[in-house]
PDB file of C-alpha atoms in Angstrom:
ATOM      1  CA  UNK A  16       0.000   0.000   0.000  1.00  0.00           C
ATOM      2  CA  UNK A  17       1.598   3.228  -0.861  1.00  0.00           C
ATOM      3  CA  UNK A  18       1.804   6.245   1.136  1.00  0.00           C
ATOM      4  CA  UNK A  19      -1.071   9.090   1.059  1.00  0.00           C
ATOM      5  CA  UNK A  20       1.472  11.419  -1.111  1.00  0.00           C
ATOM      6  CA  UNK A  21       2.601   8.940  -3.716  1.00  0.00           C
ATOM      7  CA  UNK A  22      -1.852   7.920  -3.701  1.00  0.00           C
ATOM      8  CA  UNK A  23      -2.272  11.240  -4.695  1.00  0.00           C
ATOM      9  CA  UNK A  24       0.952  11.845  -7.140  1.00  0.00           C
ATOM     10  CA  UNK A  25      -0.977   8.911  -8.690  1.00  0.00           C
ATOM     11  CA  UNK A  26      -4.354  10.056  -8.895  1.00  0.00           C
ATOM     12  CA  UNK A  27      -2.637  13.477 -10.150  1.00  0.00           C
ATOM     13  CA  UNK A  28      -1.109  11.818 -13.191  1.00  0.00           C
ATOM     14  CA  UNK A  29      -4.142   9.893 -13.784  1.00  0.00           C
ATOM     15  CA  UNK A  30      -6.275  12.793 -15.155  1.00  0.00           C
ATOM     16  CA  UNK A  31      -4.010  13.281 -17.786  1.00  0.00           C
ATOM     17  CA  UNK A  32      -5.077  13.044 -20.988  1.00  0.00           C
ATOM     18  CA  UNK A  33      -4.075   9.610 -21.882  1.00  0.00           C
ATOM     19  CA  UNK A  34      -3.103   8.154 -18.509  1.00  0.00           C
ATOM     20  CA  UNK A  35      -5.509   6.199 -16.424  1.00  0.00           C
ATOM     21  CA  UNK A  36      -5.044   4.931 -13.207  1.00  0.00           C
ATOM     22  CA  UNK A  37      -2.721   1.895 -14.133  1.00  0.00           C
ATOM     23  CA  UNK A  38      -0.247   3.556 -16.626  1.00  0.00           C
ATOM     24  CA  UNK A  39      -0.416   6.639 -14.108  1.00  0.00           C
ATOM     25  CA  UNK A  40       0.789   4.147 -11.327  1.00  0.00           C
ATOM     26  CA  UNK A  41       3.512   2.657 -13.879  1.00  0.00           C
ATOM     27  CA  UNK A  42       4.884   6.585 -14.046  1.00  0.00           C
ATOM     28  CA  UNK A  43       5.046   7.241 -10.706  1.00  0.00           C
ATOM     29  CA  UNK A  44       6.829   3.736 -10.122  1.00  0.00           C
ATOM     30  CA  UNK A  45       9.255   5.158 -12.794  1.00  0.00           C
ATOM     31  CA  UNK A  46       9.645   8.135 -11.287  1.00  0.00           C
ATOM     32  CA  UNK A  47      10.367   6.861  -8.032  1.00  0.00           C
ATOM     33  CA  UNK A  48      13.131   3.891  -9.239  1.00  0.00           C
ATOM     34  CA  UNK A  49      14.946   7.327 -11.055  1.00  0.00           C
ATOM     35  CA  UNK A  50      14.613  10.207  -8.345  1.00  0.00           C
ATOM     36  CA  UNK A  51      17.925  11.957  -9.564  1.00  0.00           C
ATOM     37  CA  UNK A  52      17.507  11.107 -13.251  1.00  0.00           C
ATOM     38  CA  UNK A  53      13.240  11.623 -13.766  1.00  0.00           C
ATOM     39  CA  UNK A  54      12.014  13.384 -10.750  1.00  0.00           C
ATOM     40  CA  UNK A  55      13.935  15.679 -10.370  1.00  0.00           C
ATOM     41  CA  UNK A  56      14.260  17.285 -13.537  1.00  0.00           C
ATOM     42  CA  UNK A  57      10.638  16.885 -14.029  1.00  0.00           C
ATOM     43  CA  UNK A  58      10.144  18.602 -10.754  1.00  0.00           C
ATOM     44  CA  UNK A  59      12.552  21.645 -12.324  1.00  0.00           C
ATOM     45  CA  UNK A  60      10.454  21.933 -15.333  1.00  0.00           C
ATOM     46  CA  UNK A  61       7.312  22.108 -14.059  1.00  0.00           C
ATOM     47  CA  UNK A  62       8.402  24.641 -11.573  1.00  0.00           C
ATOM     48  CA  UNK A  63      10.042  26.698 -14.793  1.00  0.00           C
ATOM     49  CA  UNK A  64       6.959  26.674 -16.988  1.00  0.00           C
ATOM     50  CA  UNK A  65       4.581  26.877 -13.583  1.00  0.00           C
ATOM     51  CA  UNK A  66       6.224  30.528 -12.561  1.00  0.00           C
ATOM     52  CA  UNK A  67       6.239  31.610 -15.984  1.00  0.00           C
ATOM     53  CA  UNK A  68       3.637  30.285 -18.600  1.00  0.00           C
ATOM     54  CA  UNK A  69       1.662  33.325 -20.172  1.00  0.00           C
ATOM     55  CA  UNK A  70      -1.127  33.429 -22.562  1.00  0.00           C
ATOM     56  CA  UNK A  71       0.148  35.803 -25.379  1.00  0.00           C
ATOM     57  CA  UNK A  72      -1.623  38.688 -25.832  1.00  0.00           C
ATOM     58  CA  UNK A  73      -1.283  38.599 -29.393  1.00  0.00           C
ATOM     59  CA  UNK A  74      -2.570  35.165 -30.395  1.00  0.00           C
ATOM     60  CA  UNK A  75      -4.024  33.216 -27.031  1.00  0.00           C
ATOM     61  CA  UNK A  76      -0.674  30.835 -27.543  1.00  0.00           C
ATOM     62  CA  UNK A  77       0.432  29.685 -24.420  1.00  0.00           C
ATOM     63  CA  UNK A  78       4.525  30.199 -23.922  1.00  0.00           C
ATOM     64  CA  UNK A  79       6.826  31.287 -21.343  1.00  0.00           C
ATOM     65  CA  UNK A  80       6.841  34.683 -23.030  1.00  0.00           C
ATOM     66  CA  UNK A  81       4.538  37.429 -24.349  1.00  0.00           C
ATOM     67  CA  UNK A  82       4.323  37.870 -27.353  1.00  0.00           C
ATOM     68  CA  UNK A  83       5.196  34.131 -27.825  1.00  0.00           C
ATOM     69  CA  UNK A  84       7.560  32.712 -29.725  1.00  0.00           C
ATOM     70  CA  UNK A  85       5.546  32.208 -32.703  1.00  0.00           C
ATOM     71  CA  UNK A  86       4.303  35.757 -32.960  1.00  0.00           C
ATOM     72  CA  UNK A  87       7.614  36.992 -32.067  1.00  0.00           C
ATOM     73  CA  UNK A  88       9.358  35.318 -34.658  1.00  0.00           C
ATOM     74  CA  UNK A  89      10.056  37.581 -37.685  1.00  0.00           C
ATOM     75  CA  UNK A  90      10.267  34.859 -40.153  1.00  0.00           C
ATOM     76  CA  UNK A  91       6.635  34.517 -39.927  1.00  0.00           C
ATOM     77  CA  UNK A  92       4.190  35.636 -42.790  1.00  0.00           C
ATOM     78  CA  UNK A  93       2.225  38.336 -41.027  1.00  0.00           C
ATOM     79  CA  UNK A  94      -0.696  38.875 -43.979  1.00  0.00           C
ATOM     80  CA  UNK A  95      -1.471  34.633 -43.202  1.00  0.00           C
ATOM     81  CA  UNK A  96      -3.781  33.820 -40.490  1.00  0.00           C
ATOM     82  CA  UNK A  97      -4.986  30.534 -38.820  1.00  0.00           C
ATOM     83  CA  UNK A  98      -7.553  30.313 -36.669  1.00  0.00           C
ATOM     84  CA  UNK A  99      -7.753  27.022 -34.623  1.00  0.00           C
ATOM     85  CA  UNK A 100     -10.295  26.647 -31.586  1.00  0.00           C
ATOM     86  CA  UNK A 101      -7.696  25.673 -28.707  1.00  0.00           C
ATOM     87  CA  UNK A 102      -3.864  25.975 -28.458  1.00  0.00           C
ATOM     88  CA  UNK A 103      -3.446  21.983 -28.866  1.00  0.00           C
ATOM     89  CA  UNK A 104      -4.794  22.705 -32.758  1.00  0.00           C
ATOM     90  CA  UNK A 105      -2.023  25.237 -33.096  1.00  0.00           C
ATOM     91  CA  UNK A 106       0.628  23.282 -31.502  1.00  0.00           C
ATOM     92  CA  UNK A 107      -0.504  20.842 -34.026  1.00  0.00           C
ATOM     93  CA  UNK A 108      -0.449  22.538 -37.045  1.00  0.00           C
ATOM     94  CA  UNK A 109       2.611  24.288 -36.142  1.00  0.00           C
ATOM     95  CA  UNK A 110       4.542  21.465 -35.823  1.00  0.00           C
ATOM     96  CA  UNK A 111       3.468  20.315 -39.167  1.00  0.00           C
ATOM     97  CA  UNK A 112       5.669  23.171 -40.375  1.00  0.00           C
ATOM     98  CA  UNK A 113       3.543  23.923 -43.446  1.00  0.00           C
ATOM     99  CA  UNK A 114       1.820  27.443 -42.329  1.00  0.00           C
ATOM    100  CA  UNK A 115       3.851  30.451 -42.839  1.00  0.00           C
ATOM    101  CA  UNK A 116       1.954  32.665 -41.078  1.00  0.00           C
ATOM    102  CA  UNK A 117       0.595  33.161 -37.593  1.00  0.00           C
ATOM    103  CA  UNK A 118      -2.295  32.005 -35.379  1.00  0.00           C
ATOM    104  CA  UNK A 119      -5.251  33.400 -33.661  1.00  0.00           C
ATOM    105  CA  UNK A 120      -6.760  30.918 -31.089  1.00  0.00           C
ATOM    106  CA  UNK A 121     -10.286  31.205 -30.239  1.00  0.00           C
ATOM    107  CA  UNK A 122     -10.563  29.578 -26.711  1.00  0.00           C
ATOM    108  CA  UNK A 123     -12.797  27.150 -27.938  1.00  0.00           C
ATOM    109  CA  UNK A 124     -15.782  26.468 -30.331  1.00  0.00           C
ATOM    110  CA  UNK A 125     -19.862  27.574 -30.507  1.00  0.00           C
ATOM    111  CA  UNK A 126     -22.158  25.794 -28.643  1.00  0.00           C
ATOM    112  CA  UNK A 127     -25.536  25.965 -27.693  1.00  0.00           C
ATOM    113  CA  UNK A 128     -25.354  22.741 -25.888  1.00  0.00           C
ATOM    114  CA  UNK A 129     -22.724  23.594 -23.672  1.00  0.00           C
ATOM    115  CA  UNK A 130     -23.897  27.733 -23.408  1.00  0.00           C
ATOM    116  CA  UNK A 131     -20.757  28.869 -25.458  1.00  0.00           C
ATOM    117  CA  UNK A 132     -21.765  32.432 -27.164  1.00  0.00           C
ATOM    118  CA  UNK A 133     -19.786  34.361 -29.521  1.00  0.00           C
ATOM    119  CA  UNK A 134     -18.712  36.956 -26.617  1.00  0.00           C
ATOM    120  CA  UNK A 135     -17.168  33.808 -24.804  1.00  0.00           C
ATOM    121  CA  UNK A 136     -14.689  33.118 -27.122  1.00  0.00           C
ATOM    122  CA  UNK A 137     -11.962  35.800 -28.656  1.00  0.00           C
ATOM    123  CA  UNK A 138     -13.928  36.513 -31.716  1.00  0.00           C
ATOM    124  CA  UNK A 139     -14.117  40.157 -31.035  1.00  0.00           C
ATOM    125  CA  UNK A 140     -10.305  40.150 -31.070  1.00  0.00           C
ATOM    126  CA  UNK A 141      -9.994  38.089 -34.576  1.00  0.00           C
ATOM    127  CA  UNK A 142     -12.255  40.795 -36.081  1.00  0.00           C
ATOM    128  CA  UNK A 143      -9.888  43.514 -34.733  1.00  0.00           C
ATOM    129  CA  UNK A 144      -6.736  41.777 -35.876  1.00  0.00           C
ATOM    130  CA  UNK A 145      -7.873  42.052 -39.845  1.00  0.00           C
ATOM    131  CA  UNK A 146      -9.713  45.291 -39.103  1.00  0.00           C
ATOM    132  CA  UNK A 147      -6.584  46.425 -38.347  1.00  0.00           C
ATOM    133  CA  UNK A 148      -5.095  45.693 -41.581  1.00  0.00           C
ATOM    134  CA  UNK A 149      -2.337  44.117 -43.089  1.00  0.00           C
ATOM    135  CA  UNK A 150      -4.089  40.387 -43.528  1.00  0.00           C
ATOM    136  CA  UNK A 151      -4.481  39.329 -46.681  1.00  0.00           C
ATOM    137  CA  UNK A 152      -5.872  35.393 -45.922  1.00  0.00           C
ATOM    138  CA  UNK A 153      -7.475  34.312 -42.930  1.00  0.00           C
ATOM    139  CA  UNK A 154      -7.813  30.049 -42.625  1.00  0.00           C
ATOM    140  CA  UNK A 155     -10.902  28.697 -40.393  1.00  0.00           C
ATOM    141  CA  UNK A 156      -8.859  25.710 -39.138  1.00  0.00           C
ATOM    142  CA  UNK A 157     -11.873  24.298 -36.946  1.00  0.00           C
ATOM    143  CA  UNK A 158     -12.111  20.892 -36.005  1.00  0.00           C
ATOM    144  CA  UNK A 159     -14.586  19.292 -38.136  1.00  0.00           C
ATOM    145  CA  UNK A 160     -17.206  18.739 -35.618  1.00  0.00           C
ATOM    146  CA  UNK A 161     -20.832  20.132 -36.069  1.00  0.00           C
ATOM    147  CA  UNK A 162     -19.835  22.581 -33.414  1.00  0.00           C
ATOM    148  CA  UNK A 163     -16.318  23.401 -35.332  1.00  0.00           C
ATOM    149  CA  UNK A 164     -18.537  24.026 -38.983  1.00  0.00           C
ATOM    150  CA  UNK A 165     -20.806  26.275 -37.015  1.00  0.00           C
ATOM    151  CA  UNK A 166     -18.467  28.480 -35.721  1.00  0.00           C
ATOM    152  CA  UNK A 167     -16.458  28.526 -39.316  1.00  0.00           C
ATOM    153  CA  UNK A 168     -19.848  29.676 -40.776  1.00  0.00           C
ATOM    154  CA  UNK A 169     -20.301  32.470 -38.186  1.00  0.00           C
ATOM    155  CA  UNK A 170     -16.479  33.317 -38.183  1.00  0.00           C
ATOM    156  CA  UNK A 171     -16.735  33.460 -42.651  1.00  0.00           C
ATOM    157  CA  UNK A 172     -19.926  35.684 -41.849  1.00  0.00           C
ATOM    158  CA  UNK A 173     -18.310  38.119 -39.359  1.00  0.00           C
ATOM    159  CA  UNK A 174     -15.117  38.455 -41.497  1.00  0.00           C
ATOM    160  CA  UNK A 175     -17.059  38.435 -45.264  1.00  0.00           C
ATOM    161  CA  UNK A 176     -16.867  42.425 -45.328  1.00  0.00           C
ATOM    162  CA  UNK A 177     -13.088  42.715 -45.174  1.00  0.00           C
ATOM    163  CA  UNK A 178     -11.066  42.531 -48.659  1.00  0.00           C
ATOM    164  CA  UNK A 179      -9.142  39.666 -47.487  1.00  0.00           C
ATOM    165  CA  UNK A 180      -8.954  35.889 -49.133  1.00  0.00           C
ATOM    166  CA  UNK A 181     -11.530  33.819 -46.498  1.00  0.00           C
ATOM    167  CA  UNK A 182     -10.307  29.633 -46.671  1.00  0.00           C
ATOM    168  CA  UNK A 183     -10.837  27.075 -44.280  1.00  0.00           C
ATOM    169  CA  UNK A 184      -9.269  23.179 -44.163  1.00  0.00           C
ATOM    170  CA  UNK A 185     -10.303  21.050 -46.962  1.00  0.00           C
ATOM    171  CA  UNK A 186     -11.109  17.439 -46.795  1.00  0.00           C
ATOM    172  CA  UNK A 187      -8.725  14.974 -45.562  1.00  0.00           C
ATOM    173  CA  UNK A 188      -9.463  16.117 -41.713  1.00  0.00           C
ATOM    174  CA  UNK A 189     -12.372  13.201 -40.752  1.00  0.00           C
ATOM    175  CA  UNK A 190     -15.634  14.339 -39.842  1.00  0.00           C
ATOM    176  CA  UNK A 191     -15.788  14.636 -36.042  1.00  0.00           C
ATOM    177  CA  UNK A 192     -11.745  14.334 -35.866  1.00  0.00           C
ATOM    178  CA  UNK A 193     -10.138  16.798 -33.857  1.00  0.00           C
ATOM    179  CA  UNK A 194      -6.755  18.538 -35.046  1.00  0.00           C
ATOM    180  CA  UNK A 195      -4.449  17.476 -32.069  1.00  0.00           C
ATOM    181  CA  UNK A 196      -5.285  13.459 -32.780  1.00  0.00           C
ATOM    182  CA  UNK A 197      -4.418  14.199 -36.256  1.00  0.00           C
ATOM    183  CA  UNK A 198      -1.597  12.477 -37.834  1.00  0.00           C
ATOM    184  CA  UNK A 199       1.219  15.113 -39.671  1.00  0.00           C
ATOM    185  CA  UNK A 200       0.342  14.013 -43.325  1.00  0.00           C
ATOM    186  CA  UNK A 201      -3.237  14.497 -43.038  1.00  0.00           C
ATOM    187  CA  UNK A 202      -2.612  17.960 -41.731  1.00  0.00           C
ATOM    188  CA  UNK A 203      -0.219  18.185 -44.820  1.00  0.00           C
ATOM    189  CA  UNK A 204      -2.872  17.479 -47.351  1.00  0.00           C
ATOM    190  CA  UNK A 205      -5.443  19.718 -45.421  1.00  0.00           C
ATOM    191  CA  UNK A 206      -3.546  22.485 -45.464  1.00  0.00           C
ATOM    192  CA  UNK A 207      -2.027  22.294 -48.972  1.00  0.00           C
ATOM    193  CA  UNK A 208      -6.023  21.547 -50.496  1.00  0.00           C
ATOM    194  CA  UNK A 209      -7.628  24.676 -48.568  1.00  0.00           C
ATOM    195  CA  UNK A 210     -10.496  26.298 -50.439  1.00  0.00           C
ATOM    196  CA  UNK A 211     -12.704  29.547 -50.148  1.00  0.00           C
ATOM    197  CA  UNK A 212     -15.664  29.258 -47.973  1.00  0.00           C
ATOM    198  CA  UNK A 213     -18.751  30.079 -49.395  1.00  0.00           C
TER     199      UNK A 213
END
């Protein structure tokens, strides 16, 4: 029987995405056999990205610095703009490597079902962005849920007035698939075979 501390180490790691309680007890076993080698450091860089994790002000990225590293970087193609629902869809199609540009993260997707309005997500802030000028494409990267499509369709309507080239993700993301489950080539092909919406 293990001690009240390691119980709840365990039952910590368990509601991680993709750990239940066994494979959460196998880490902590791990962690314990290698104190100085797994523990430790893990201990140092959760304390590192605990005091310092921001939400950039630019995007919604998360980083350890604002503006993050993405919108910071001066390589990036700042006319292109993706706009994914949550910050795991634009860790995933940034690591795909295939988008020039820069993101806008919208904190999540429409839903009447679960009460989420237009004012609850950063929508505002997207329209400000390519009010502002300078944008000459915006991508609707939504997930391709019913609750992803709907918000693409309110997003193309909000943004239709602005002279600026409106495309979302074509096929080759499955219906009710979600971008961070997404393998890199399918993001490959959905990104090179955007199309207009509308």
């Amino acid at each position: 029987m293990a001690s009240p501390e390691i119980e709840t180490l365990t039952q910590a790691l368990s509601r991680l995405p993709g750990l239940g309680p066994r494979s959460a007890r196998r880490a902590v076993l791990h962690l314990l056999k290698r104190r100085e080698g797994a523990m430790e450091p893990l201990l140092r860089a959760l304390e590192a990205v605990n005091e310092r994790l921001v939400t950039c002000h630019l995007c919604g990225n998360v980083d350890t610095v604002d503006p993050c590293g993405i919108c910071a970087d001066p390589r990036r193609d700042p006319r292109a703009l993706c706009v994914v629902e949550d910050v795991s869809d634009l860790w995933a199609l940034d690591k795909s490597r295939l988008f020039p540009g820069r993101f806008h993260v919208l904190g999540g997707r429409l839903s009447a079902l679960d009460g989420v309005r237009p004012e609850d997500l950063t929508i505002d802030a997207l329209v400000g962005r390519v009010e502002a000028g300078g944008i000459d494409e915006v991508v609707l990267a939504m997930n391709a849920t019913l609750e992803g499509q709907t918000t693409a369709h309110y997003l193309a309507e909000r943004l239709e007035c602005f002279p600026i080239r409106l495309t979302q993700l074509a096929h080759g993301v499955p219906v009710g698939g979600e971008l961070d489950y997404l393998d890199e080539g399918t993001l490959a092909q959905a990104l090179r075979a955007r199309r207009p919406v509308g």
